[in-house]
mmCIF file of C-alpha atoms in Angstrom:
data_model
loop_
_atom_site.group_PDB
_atom_site.id
_atom_site.type_symbol
_atom_site.label_atom_id
_atom_site.label_comp_id
_atom_site.label_asym_id
_atom_site.label_seq_id
_atom_site.Cartn_x
_atom_site.Cartn_y
_atom_site.Cartn_z
ATOM 1 C CA MET E 1 15.910 18.744 119.214
ATOM 2 C CA MET E 2 14.340 19.937 122.504
ATOM 3 C CA SER E 3 16.840 21.204 125.113
ATOM 4 C CA HIS E 4 17.133 19.456 128.467
ATOM 5 C CA ALA E 5 16.177 22.704 130.216
ATOM 6 C CA LEU E 6 12.782 22.845 128.460
ATOM 7 C CA ARG E 7 11.745 19.208 128.992
ATOM 8 C CA PRO E 8 10.624 19.642 132.698
ATOM 9 C CA LEU E 9 8.507 22.681 131.701
ATOM 10 C CA VAL E 10 6.752 20.857 128.907
ATOM 11 C CA LEU E 11 6.229 17.757 131.031
ATOM 12 C CA GLY E 12 4.791 19.847 133.874
ATOM 13 C CA PHE E 13 2.423 21.679 131.518
ATOM 14 C CA SER E 14 1.206 18.365 130.076
ATOM 15 C CA LEU E 15 0.559 16.918 133.525
ATOM 16 C CA ALA E 16 -1.340 20.048 134.499
ATOM 17 C CA LEU E 17 -3.633 19.588 131.526
ATOM 18 C CA LEU E 18 -4.223 15.956 132.378
ATOM 19 C CA THR E 19 -5.122 16.782 135.986
ATOM 20 C CA ALA E 20 -7.118 19.951 135.267
ATOM 21 C CA PRO E 21 -10.737 20.072 136.471
ATOM 22 C CA ALA E 22 -13.402 18.899 134.005
ATOM 23 C CA SER E 23 -14.844 22.403 133.736
ATOM 24 C CA PHE E 24 -11.485 23.751 132.601
ATOM 25 C CA ALA E 25 -11.153 21.009 129.986
ATOM 26 C CA ALA E 26 -14.660 21.718 128.750
ATOM 27 C CA LYS E 27 -13.876 25.396 128.352
ATOM 28 C CA LYS E 28 -10.741 24.571 126.367
ATOM 29 C CA ALA E 29 -12.656 22.192 124.126
ATOM 30 C CA SER E 30 -15.387 24.702 123.381
ATOM 31 C CA ALA E 31 -13.034 27.547 122.567
ATOM 32 C CA PRO E 32 -12.319 26.543 118.939
ATOM 33 C CA VAL E 33 -16.071 26.160 118.255
ATOM 34 C CA LYS E 34 -16.712 29.706 119.442
ATOM 35 C CA ALA E 35 -13.908 30.984 117.284
ATOM 36 C CA ALA E 36 -15.327 29.241 114.244
ATOM 37 C CA SER E 37 -18.800 30.543 115.049
ATOM 38 C CA SER E 38 -17.503 34.094 115.298
ATOM 39 C CA ALA E 39 -15.607 33.756 112.054
ATOM 40 C CA SER E 40 -18.675 32.514 110.193
ATOM 41 C CA ALA E 41 -20.760 35.349 111.550
ATOM 42 C CA VAL E 42 -18.533 37.978 109.947
ATOM 43 C CA ALA E 43 -17.618 36.072 106.766
ATOM 44 C CA VAL E 44 -18.233 38.049 103.549
ATOM 45 C CA THR E 45 -18.743 36.377 100.198
ATOM 46 C CA PRO E 46 -15.864 37.496 97.995
ATOM 47 C CA ALA E 47 -16.865 39.723 95.087
ATOM 48 C CA GLN E 48 -16.842 38.163 91.634
ATOM 49 C CA PRO E 49 -13.883 39.352 89.540
ATOM 50 C CA PRO E 50 -14.641 41.553 86.532
ATOM 51 C CA LEU E 51 -15.441 39.671 83.336
ATOM 52 C CA GLY E 52 -12.267 39.292 81.314
ATOM 53 C CA ASN E 53 -11.864 40.447 77.712
ATOM 54 C CA ALA E 54 -11.116 36.897 76.553
ATOM 55 C CA GLN E 55 -14.172 35.415 78.280
ATOM 56 C CA PHE E 56 -16.361 38.127 76.773
ATOM 57 C CA MET E 57 -14.986 37.480 73.280
ATOM 58 C CA LEU E 58 -15.134 33.682 73.409
ATOM 59 C CA ASN E 59 -18.732 33.704 74.601
ATOM 60 C CA GLN E 60 -19.691 36.050 71.780
ATOM 61 C CA PHE E 61 -17.952 33.749 69.313
ATOM 62 C CA ASN E 62 -19.381 30.482 70.578
ATOM 63 C CA GLU E 63 -22.905 31.550 71.498
ATOM 64 C CA ILE E 64 -23.744 34.295 69.002
ATOM 65 C CA LEU E 65 -21.401 34.717 66.042
ATOM 66 C CA LEU E 66 -20.703 31.087 65.139
ATOM 67 C CA PRO E 67 -24.379 30.045 65.375
ATOM 68 C CA ALA E 68 -25.276 32.977 63.094
ATOM 69 C CA GLN E 69 -22.691 31.869 60.539
ATOM 70 C CA ASN E 70 -23.925 28.287 60.728
ATOM 71 C CA ALA E 71 -27.481 29.468 60.109
ATOM 72 C CA LEU E 72 -26.385 31.433 57.039
ATOM 73 C CA ALA E 73 -24.348 28.524 55.645
ATOM 74 C CA THR E 74 -27.263 26.128 56.142
ATOM 75 C CA ALA E 75 -29.804 28.427 54.508
ATOM 76 C CA ALA E 76 -27.516 29.320 51.609
ATOM 77 C CA ALA E 77 -26.730 25.638 51.013
ATOM 78 C CA GLY E 78 -30.421 25.118 50.310
ATOM 79 C CA LEU E 79 -30.518 27.660 47.472
ATOM 80 C CA PRO E 80 -28.940 25.471 44.745
ATOM 81 C CA ASP E 81 -31.174 22.523 45.596
ATOM 82 C CA ALA E 82 -34.304 24.692 45.545
ATOM 83 C CA THR E 83 -33.203 26.144 42.216
ATOM 84 C CA ARG E 84 -32.587 22.703 40.710
ATOM 85 C CA ARG E 85 -36.046 21.570 41.789
ATOM 86 C CA PHE E 86 -37.580 24.637 40.189
ATOM 87 C CA CYS E 87 -35.656 24.149 36.943
ATOM 88 C CA ALA E 88 -36.650 20.470 36.757
ATOM 89 C CA ALA E 89 -40.315 20.979 37.695
ATOM 90 C CA SER E 90 -43.055 20.476 35.168
ATOM 91 C CA ALA E 91 -45.098 23.433 34.010
ATOM 92 C CA ALA E 92 -47.879 22.433 36.400
ATOM 93 C CA ASP E 93 -45.475 22.211 39.332
ATOM 94 C CA LYS E 94 -43.496 25.333 38.506
ATOM 95 C CA PRO E 95 -45.567 27.750 40.683
ATOM 96 C CA ALA E 96 -45.142 25.610 43.817
ATOM 97 C CA ALA E 97 -41.448 25.110 43.116
ATOM 98 C CA PHE E 98 -41.022 28.853 42.564
ATOM 99 C CA SER E 99 -42.699 29.616 45.906
ATOM 100 C CA ALA E 100 -40.363 27.148 47.612
ATOM 101 C CA LEU E 101 -37.376 28.816 45.937
ATOM 102 C CA GLN E 102 -38.523 32.233 47.147
ATOM 103 C CA ALA E 103 -38.938 30.828 50.662
ATOM 104 C CA GLN E 104 -35.358 29.548 50.572
ATOM 105 C CA TYR E 105 -34.194 32.950 49.407
ATOM 106 C CA VAL E 106 -35.992 34.583 52.342
ATOM 107 C CA ALA E 107 -34.455 32.120 54.826
ATOM 108 C CA THR E 108 -31.010 33.017 53.491
ATOM 109 C CA LEU E 109 -31.819 36.726 53.513
ATOM 110 C CA LEU E 110 -32.918 36.756 57.152
ATOM 111 C CA ALA E 111 -29.886 34.703 58.201
ATOM 112 C CA TRP E 112 -27.720 37.297 56.467
ATOM 113 C CA ARG E 113 -29.584 40.186 58.103
ATOM 114 C CA ALA E 114 -28.648 38.730 61.495
ATOM 115 C CA ILE E 115 -24.993 39.192 60.492
ATOM 116 C CA GLU E 116 -24.680 42.219 58.219
ATOM 117 C CA VAL E 117 -26.066 44.722 60.725
ATOM 118 C CA ALA E 118 -22.758 44.509 62.621
ATOM 119 C CA PRO E 119 -20.337 42.493 60.466
ATOM 120 C CA ILE E 120 -17.279 41.412 62.426
ATOM 121 C CA GLY E 121 -14.159 39.477 61.452
ATOM 122 C CA PRO E 122 -14.433 37.605 58.131
ATOM 123 C CA SER E 123 -18.005 38.856 57.658
ATOM 124 C CA ALA E 124 -16.685 42.421 57.339
ATOM 125 C CA ASP E 125 -14.634 41.583 54.227
ATOM 126 C CA PRO E 126 -15.640 44.028 51.448
ATOM 127 C CA GLU E 127 -15.903 41.156 48.953
ATOM 128 C CA VAL E 128 -18.530 39.519 51.159
ATOM 129 C CA GLY E 129 -20.516 42.751 51.290
ATOM 130 C CA GLN E 130 -20.263 43.148 47.530
ATOM 131 C CA LEU E 131 -21.497 39.626 46.860
ATOM 132 C CA MET E 132 -24.400 39.856 49.309
ATOM 133 C CA GLU E 133 -25.362 43.536 49.017
ATOM 134 C CA GLY E 134 -23.996 44.802 45.691
ATOM 135 C CA ALA E 135 -26.420 46.750 43.505
ATOM 136 C CA SER E 136 -28.070 44.691 40.778
ATOM 137 C CA ARG E 137 -29.921 45.450 37.572
ATOM 138 C CA ALA E 138 -33.120 44.408 35.811
ATOM 139 C CA PRO E 139 -33.613 40.716 35.007
ATOM 140 C CA ALA E 140 -33.412 41.236 31.254
ATOM 141 C CA GLU E 141 -30.020 42.891 31.592
ATOM 142 C CA ILE E 142 -28.712 40.293 34.039
ATOM 143 C CA LEU E 143 -29.690 37.477 31.696
ATOM 144 C CA THR E 144 -27.590 38.928 28.884
ATOM 145 C CA LEU E 145 -24.725 37.380 30.859
ATOM 146 C CA THR E 146 -25.920 33.824 30.248
ATOM 147 C CA LYS E 147 -23.484 33.642 27.351
ATOM 148 C CA LEU E 148 -20.636 33.785 29.893
ATOM 149 C CA GLN E 149 -21.689 30.763 31.901
ATOM 150 C CA PRO E 150 -19.778 27.495 31.443
ATOM 151 C CA ALA E 151 -21.639 24.802 29.522
ATOM 152 C CA ALA E 152 -20.817 21.994 31.965
ATOM 153 C CA GLN E 153 -22.372 21.601 35.399
ATOM 154 C CA MET E 154 -20.268 23.047 38.206
ATOM 155 C CA VAL E 155 -19.628 22.342 41.852
ATOM 156 C CA ASP E 156 -20.068 25.353 44.132
ATOM 157 C CA GLY E 157 -16.361 26.188 44.328
ATOM 158 C CA GLN E 158 -15.979 26.209 40.548
ATOM 159 C CA ALA E 159 -19.125 28.318 40.254
ATOM 160 C CA ALA E 160 -17.618 30.921 42.564
ATOM 161 C CA TYR E 161 -14.371 30.926 40.603
ATOM 162 C CA GLU E 162 -16.088 31.282 37.234
ATOM 163 C CA ALA E 163 -18.243 34.133 38.583
ATOM 164 C CA LYS E 164 -15.174 36.348 38.919
ATOM 165 C CA LYS E 165 -15.469 37.203 35.229
ATOM 166 C CA LEU E 166 -18.950 38.667 35.753
ATOM 167 C CA PRO E 167 -19.700 42.343 36.414
ATOM 168 C CA ALA E 168 -20.684 43.008 40.024
ATOM 169 C CA TRP E 169 -24.261 43.900 39.059
ATOM 170 C CA GLY E 170 -24.852 40.513 37.503
ATOM 171 C CA MET E 171 -23.755 38.206 40.277
ATOM 172 C CA GLY E 172 -24.524 37.212 43.837
ATOM 173 C CA PHE E 173 -27.446 37.562 46.174
ATOM 174 C CA LYS E 174 -28.971 40.743 44.778
ATOM 175 C CA ALA E 175 -28.925 39.310 41.257
ATOM 176 C CA ILE E 176 -31.000 36.422 42.594
ATOM 177 C CA GLU E 177 -33.376 38.893 44.230
ATOM 178 C CA SER E 178 -33.807 40.739 40.949
ATOM 179 C CA LEU E 179 -34.574 37.532 39.073
ATOM 180 C CA LEU E 180 -37.075 36.344 41.677
ATOM 181 C CA TYR E 181 -38.865 39.548 42.666
ATOM 182 C CA THR E 182 -38.684 42.285 40.030
ATOM 183 C CA ASP E 183 -41.719 41.002 38.145
ATOM 184 C CA THR E 184 -44.852 39.130 39.174
ATOM 185 C CA PRO E 185 -44.356 35.445 40.023
ATOM 186 C CA GLN E 186 -46.006 34.460 36.721
ATOM 187 C CA GLN E 187 -43.670 36.692 34.713
ATOM 188 C CA SER E 188 -40.613 35.502 36.637
ATOM 189 C CA ILE E 189 -41.563 31.849 36.151
ATOM 190 C CA ALA E 190 -42.002 32.396 32.431
ATOM 191 C CA ARG E 191 -38.632 34.137 32.098
ATOM 192 C CA LEU E 192 -36.739 31.611 34.225
ATOM 193 C CA SER E 193 -38.299 28.586 32.577
ATOM 194 C CA ALA E 194 -35.886 29.020 29.672
ATOM 195 C CA ALA E 195 -32.970 26.666 30.267
ATOM 196 C CA PRO E 196 -30.152 29.254 29.967
ATOM 197 C CA ALA E 197 -31.936 31.594 32.404
ATOM 198 C CA CYS E 198 -32.561 28.841 34.937
ATOM 199 C CA GLN E 199 -28.957 27.657 34.670
ATOM 200 C CA TYR E 200 -27.789 31.221 35.294
ATOM 201 C CA LEU E 201 -29.995 31.425 38.389
ATOM 202 C CA LEU E 202 -28.501 28.132 39.564
ATOM 203 C CA TRP E 203 -25.006 29.489 38.967
ATOM 204 C CA GLN E 204 -25.631 32.480 41.231
ATOM 205 C CA SER E 205 -27.280 30.280 43.864
ATOM 206 C CA GLN E 206 -24.128 28.170 43.931
ATOM 207 C CA VAL E 207 -21.985 31.292 44.297
ATOM 208 C CA VAL E 208 -23.986 32.390 47.362
ATOM 209 C CA SER E 209 -23.933 28.865 48.783
ATOM 210 C CA TYR E 210 -20.155 28.716 48.435
ATOM 211 C CA GLN E 211 -19.815 32.102 50.126
ATOM 212 C CA GLY E 212 -21.912 30.961 53.083
ATOM 213 C CA GLU E 213 -19.801 27.849 53.598
ATOM 214 C CA THR E 214 -16.547 29.770 53.130
ATOM 215 C CA LEU E 215 -17.600 32.258 55.796
ATOM 216 C CA ARG E 216 -18.547 29.474 58.175
ATOM 217 C CA ARG E 217 -15.156 27.808 57.788
ATOM 218 C CA ALA E 218 -13.347 31.101 58.214
ATOM 219 C CA TRP E 219 -15.185 31.684 61.489
ATOM 220 C CA VAL E 220 -14.442 28.185 62.750
ATOM 221 C CA GLY E 221 -10.754 28.740 62.035
ATOM 222 C CA LEU E 222 -10.765 32.166 63.643
ATOM 223 C CA SER E 223 -12.543 30.905 66.760
ATOM 224 C CA ARG E 224 -9.800 28.336 67.238
ATOM 225 C CA GLY E 225 -6.915 30.653 66.508
ATOM 226 C CA VAL E 226 -7.950 33.510 68.784
ATOM 227 C CA GLN E 227 -7.656 31.271 71.822
ATOM 228 C CA TYR E 228 -3.884 31.518 71.376
ATOM 229 C CA ASP E 229 -3.715 35.219 70.535
ATOM 230 C CA LEU E 230 -3.676 37.214 73.760
ATOM 231 C CA SER E 231 -4.047 40.529 71.920
ATOM 232 C CA TYR E 232 -7.133 39.647 69.899
ATOM 233 C CA PRO E 233 -9.789 39.994 72.639
ATOM 234 C CA ARG E 234 -9.101 43.712 72.818
ATOM 235 C CA THR E 235 -9.050 43.967 69.024
ATOM 236 C CA TYR E 236 -12.387 42.200 68.963
ATOM 237 C CA GLN E 237 -13.917 44.616 71.469
ATOM 238 C CA THR E 238 -12.796 47.584 69.383
ATOM 239 C CA GLN E 239 -14.262 46.144 66.215
ATOM 240 C CA TYR E 240 -17.373 44.977 68.051
ATOM 241 C CA LEU E 241 -18.261 48.412 69.393
ATOM 242 C CA ASN E 242 -17.405 50.232 66.163
ATOM 243 C CA ARG E 243 -19.476 47.826 64.066
ATOM 244 C CA LEU E 244 -22.419 48.077 66.437
ATOM 245 C CA ILE E 245 -22.413 51.866 66.239
ATOM 246 C CA GLU E 246 -22.047 51.835 62.444
ATOM 247 C CA GLY E 247 -24.827 49.283 62.095
ATOM 248 C CA VAL E 248 -27.252 51.156 64.318
ATOM 249 C CA ARG E 249 -26.546 54.452 62.531
ATOM 250 C CA GLU E 250 -27.028 52.784 59.149
ATOM 251 C CA LEU E 251 -30.312 51.285 60.289
ATOM 252 C CA ALA E 252 -31.539 54.762 61.219
ATOM 253 C CA SER E 253 -30.350 56.523 58.070
ATOM 254 C CA GLN E 254 -30.338 53.956 55.244
ATOM 255 C CA LYS E 255 -32.943 51.289 55.959
ATOM 256 C CA VAL E 256 -36.142 53.029 56.991
ATOM 257 C CA GLY E 257 -37.318 54.781 53.843
ATOM 258 C CA PHE E 258 -35.861 58.246 54.431
ATOM 259 C CA ASN E 259 -33.647 58.261 51.331
ATOM 260 C CA ALA E 260 -33.293 56.931 47.789
ATOM 261 C CA ASN E 261 -32.566 53.439 49.129
ATOM 262 C CA GLY E 262 -36.130 53.192 50.399
ATOM 263 C CA TRP E 263 -37.119 50.592 52.932
ATOM 264 C CA LEU E 264 -34.794 47.668 53.503
ATOM 265 C CA ASP E 265 -35.637 44.625 51.336
ATOM 266 C CA ALA E 266 -38.799 46.174 49.953
ATOM 267 C CA ALA E 267 -38.328 44.336 46.640
ATOM 268 C CA SER E 268 -38.727 40.930 48.284
ATOM 269 C CA GLY E 269 -41.462 42.133 50.632
ATOM 270 C CA GLN E 270 -39.325 41.399 53.675
ATOM 271 C CA THR E 271 -38.885 44.882 55.114
ATOM 272 C CA VAL E 272 -40.382 44.158 58.531
ATOM 273 C CA ALA E 273 -38.804 40.723 58.925
ATOM 274 C CA SER E 274 -35.389 42.046 57.871
ATOM 275 C CA LEU E 275 -35.495 45.029 60.216
ATOM 276 C CA GLN E 276 -36.574 42.777 63.065
ATOM 277 C CA ALA E 277 -33.696 40.415 62.222
ATOM 278 C CA ASN E 278 -31.319 43.400 62.372
ATOM 279 C CA VAL E 279 -32.645 44.559 65.726
ATOM 280 C CA GLY E 280 -32.682 41.035 67.148
ATOM 281 C CA ALA E 281 -29.031 40.594 66.218
ATOM 282 C CA LEU E 282 -28.093 43.889 67.857
ATOM 283 C CA ALA E 283 -29.900 42.874 71.032
ATOM 284 C CA ARG E 284 -28.112 39.500 71.152
ATOM 285 C CA LEU E 285 -24.712 41.111 70.714
ATOM 286 C CA LEU E 286 -25.410 43.602 73.485
ATOM 287 C CA ARG E 287 -27.224 41.425 75.996
ATOM 288 C CA GLY E 288 -25.228 38.291 75.249
ATOM 289 C CA ASN E 289 -26.074 34.642 75.604
ATOM 290 C CA PRO E 290 -25.227 34.499 78.434
ATOM 291 C CA VAL E 291 -22.340 37.000 78.247
ATOM 292 C CA GLY E 292 -22.590 40.333 76.485
ATOM 293 C CA LEU E 293 -21.916 43.995 77.077
ATOM 294 C CA GLU E 294 -24.462 43.872 79.916
ATOM 295 C CA GLU E 295 -22.408 41.353 81.914
ATOM 296 C CA PHE E 296 -19.143 43.042 80.970
ATOM 297 C CA VAL E 297 -20.062 46.444 82.405
ATOM 298 C CA THR E 298 -22.112 45.231 85.373
ATOM 299 C CA SER E 299 -19.226 42.991 86.475
ATOM 300 C CA ARG E 300 -17.311 46.247 86.843
ATOM 301 C CA ASN E 301 -19.957 47.655 89.181
ATOM 302 C CA ASP E 302 -21.388 49.946 86.519
ATOM 303 C CA ALA E 303 -25.010 48.893 86.343
ATOM 304 C CA GLU E 304 -25.943 52.507 85.609
ATOM 305 C CA LEU E 305 -23.989 52.383 82.343
ATOM 306 C CA TRP E 306 -25.899 49.306 81.254
ATOM 307 C CA ARG E 307 -29.183 50.994 82.180
ATOM 308 C CA LYS E 308 -28.265 53.786 79.762
ATOM 309 C CA VAL E 309 -27.875 51.169 77.022
ATOM 310 C CA GLU E 310 -30.945 49.153 77.971
ATOM 311 C CA VAL E 311 -33.377 52.076 77.720
ATOM 312 C CA PRO E 312 -32.827 52.930 74.020
ATOM 313 C CA LEU E 313 -32.278 49.248 73.151
ATOM 314 C CA SER E 314 -35.709 48.400 74.563
ATOM 315 C CA ARG E 315 -37.189 51.359 72.670
ATOM 316 C CA LEU E 316 -35.635 50.050 69.468
ATOM 317 C CA GLU E 317 -36.989 46.541 70.038
ATOM 318 C CA LEU E 318 -40.460 47.942 70.726
ATOM 319 C CA ALA E 319 -40.402 50.117 67.609
ATOM 320 C CA ALA E 320 -39.352 47.127 65.474
ATOM 321 C CA SER E 321 -42.031 44.904 66.977
ATOM 322 C CA GLN E 322 -44.725 47.480 66.206
ATOM 323 C CA LEU E 323 -43.933 47.906 62.500
ATOM 324 C CA SER E 324 -46.970 47.377 60.301
ATOM 325 C CA ALA E 325 -46.877 45.425 57.052
ATOM 326 C CA SER E 326 -46.484 48.723 55.181
ATOM 327 C CA PRO E 327 -44.587 50.901 57.672
ATOM 328 C CA SER E 328 -45.536 54.551 57.876
ATOM 329 C CA ARG E 329 -43.261 57.556 58.146
ATOM 330 C CA ASP E 330 -44.121 57.840 61.850
ATOM 331 C CA GLU E 331 -43.053 54.238 62.376
ATOM 332 C CA ALA E 332 -39.852 54.954 60.489
ATOM 333 C CA LYS E 333 -39.164 57.968 62.685
ATOM 334 C CA ALA E 334 -39.771 56.008 65.890
ATOM 335 C CA LEU E 335 -37.336 53.317 64.745
ATOM 336 C CA ALA E 336 -34.715 55.826 63.609
ATOM 337 C CA ASP E 337 -34.949 57.909 66.790
ATOM 338 C CA ALA E 338 -34.498 54.859 68.995
ATOM 339 C CA ALA E 339 -31.583 53.634 66.872
ATOM 340 C CA ASN E 340 -29.803 56.982 67.008
ATOM 341 C CA ALA E 341 -30.337 57.193 70.765
ATOM 342 C CA LEU E 342 -28.733 53.766 71.172
ATOM 343 C CA ALA E 343 -25.803 54.714 68.933
ATOM 344 C CA ASP E 344 -25.275 57.916 70.947
ATOM 345 C CA VAL E 345 -25.020 55.966 74.198
ATOM 346 C CA LEU E 346 -22.630 53.412 72.729
ATOM 347 C CA GLN E 347 -20.434 56.094 71.204
ATOM 348 C CA HIS E 348 -20.436 58.745 73.919
ATOM 349 C CA GLU E 349 -20.970 56.724 77.109
ATOM 350 C CA VAL E 350 -19.782 53.148 76.589
ATOM 351 C CA ALA E 351 -16.777 53.709 74.315
ATOM 352 C CA PRO E 352 -15.042 56.184 76.676
ATOM 353 C CA LYS E 353 -15.649 53.925 79.680
ATOM 354 C CA MET E 354 -14.065 51.006 77.778
ATOM 355 C CA SER E 355 -11.274 53.237 76.423
ATOM 356 C CA ILE E 356 -12.213 52.329 72.867
ATOM 357 C CA GLN E 357 -11.649 54.719 69.986
ATOM 358 C CA ILE E 358 -14.528 55.108 67.581
ATOM 359 C CA GLY E 359 -13.981 55.778 63.892
ATOM 360 C CA LYS E 360 -12.080 54.408 60.919
ATOM 361 C CA LYS E 361 -8.680 55.027 62.495
ATOM 362 C CA ALA E 362 -9.626 52.681 65.321
ATOM 363 C CA GLN E 363 -10.306 49.838 62.900
#
């Protein structure tokens, strides 16, 4: 409550305002406008906060990793159907059905190449790598295993379960490659036209299809669970950077014809497409869609660090885009040099800035 002593002062001040000259009132009225004008003149747009680990991870999951897994599951799901059509085709229709089966194999292969270059999370499981990349043998040897296949038709899950009794060299994606590409198309068609052989090919197609769908479901579950695990974003970044470095080094040393492995996917004639799928996947993981390593480091006012990544990454993309149908040693060297330069930057420049340990102990 206002004291009696203050009331006359307040009343007098109010009367003075009411009786003040118009010019004085105008000056008082304009004062707040000037203050606002001055404030707006010096206002500075607040800087955007650094991109958080969780935002970085979730964008990678939702925009890059999950779509890649969906693409693999979709392509792999088409393998059993393409195989069934081939097995059921008449002799006259067999060549066209075989070409369609090979095309479905290639679609699955390229979807896998967009993942395996830097396998993260469930995709890094050794059993997945064995099923998709394990060494195979000649068709004649693989087809000695037809005696182990169940007589009844199988759903994909049962096919995967029954395949556990097979030796690694006789099952999975590389066994399919051997059956489809070791010989000429005419020879392969003749061999696979026998019912037991075609049923064995179908069995392995179902195994790969089941693996693609299992991976997709694992990723969907992981993407939901990590939203409640506050520690996982940092774990993801550690695995992300380690897998990128490993994948780029492997591209340079194992996939470009410098060793006994030869060129990647030479048997199926997909060397260039597979290498370009590898490089495209690396670029997406680094540049993001729309959030990748580029946004992560530049949001921390380190555009120079991203420039160091961008230079060899662009070199790698250019080298991959310029590969001829039968790549030469010079083309291999250009690709390998660019890949190693990118790996060096990620390992020796980016990892220390992000305080991430590189090597098996970190994983």
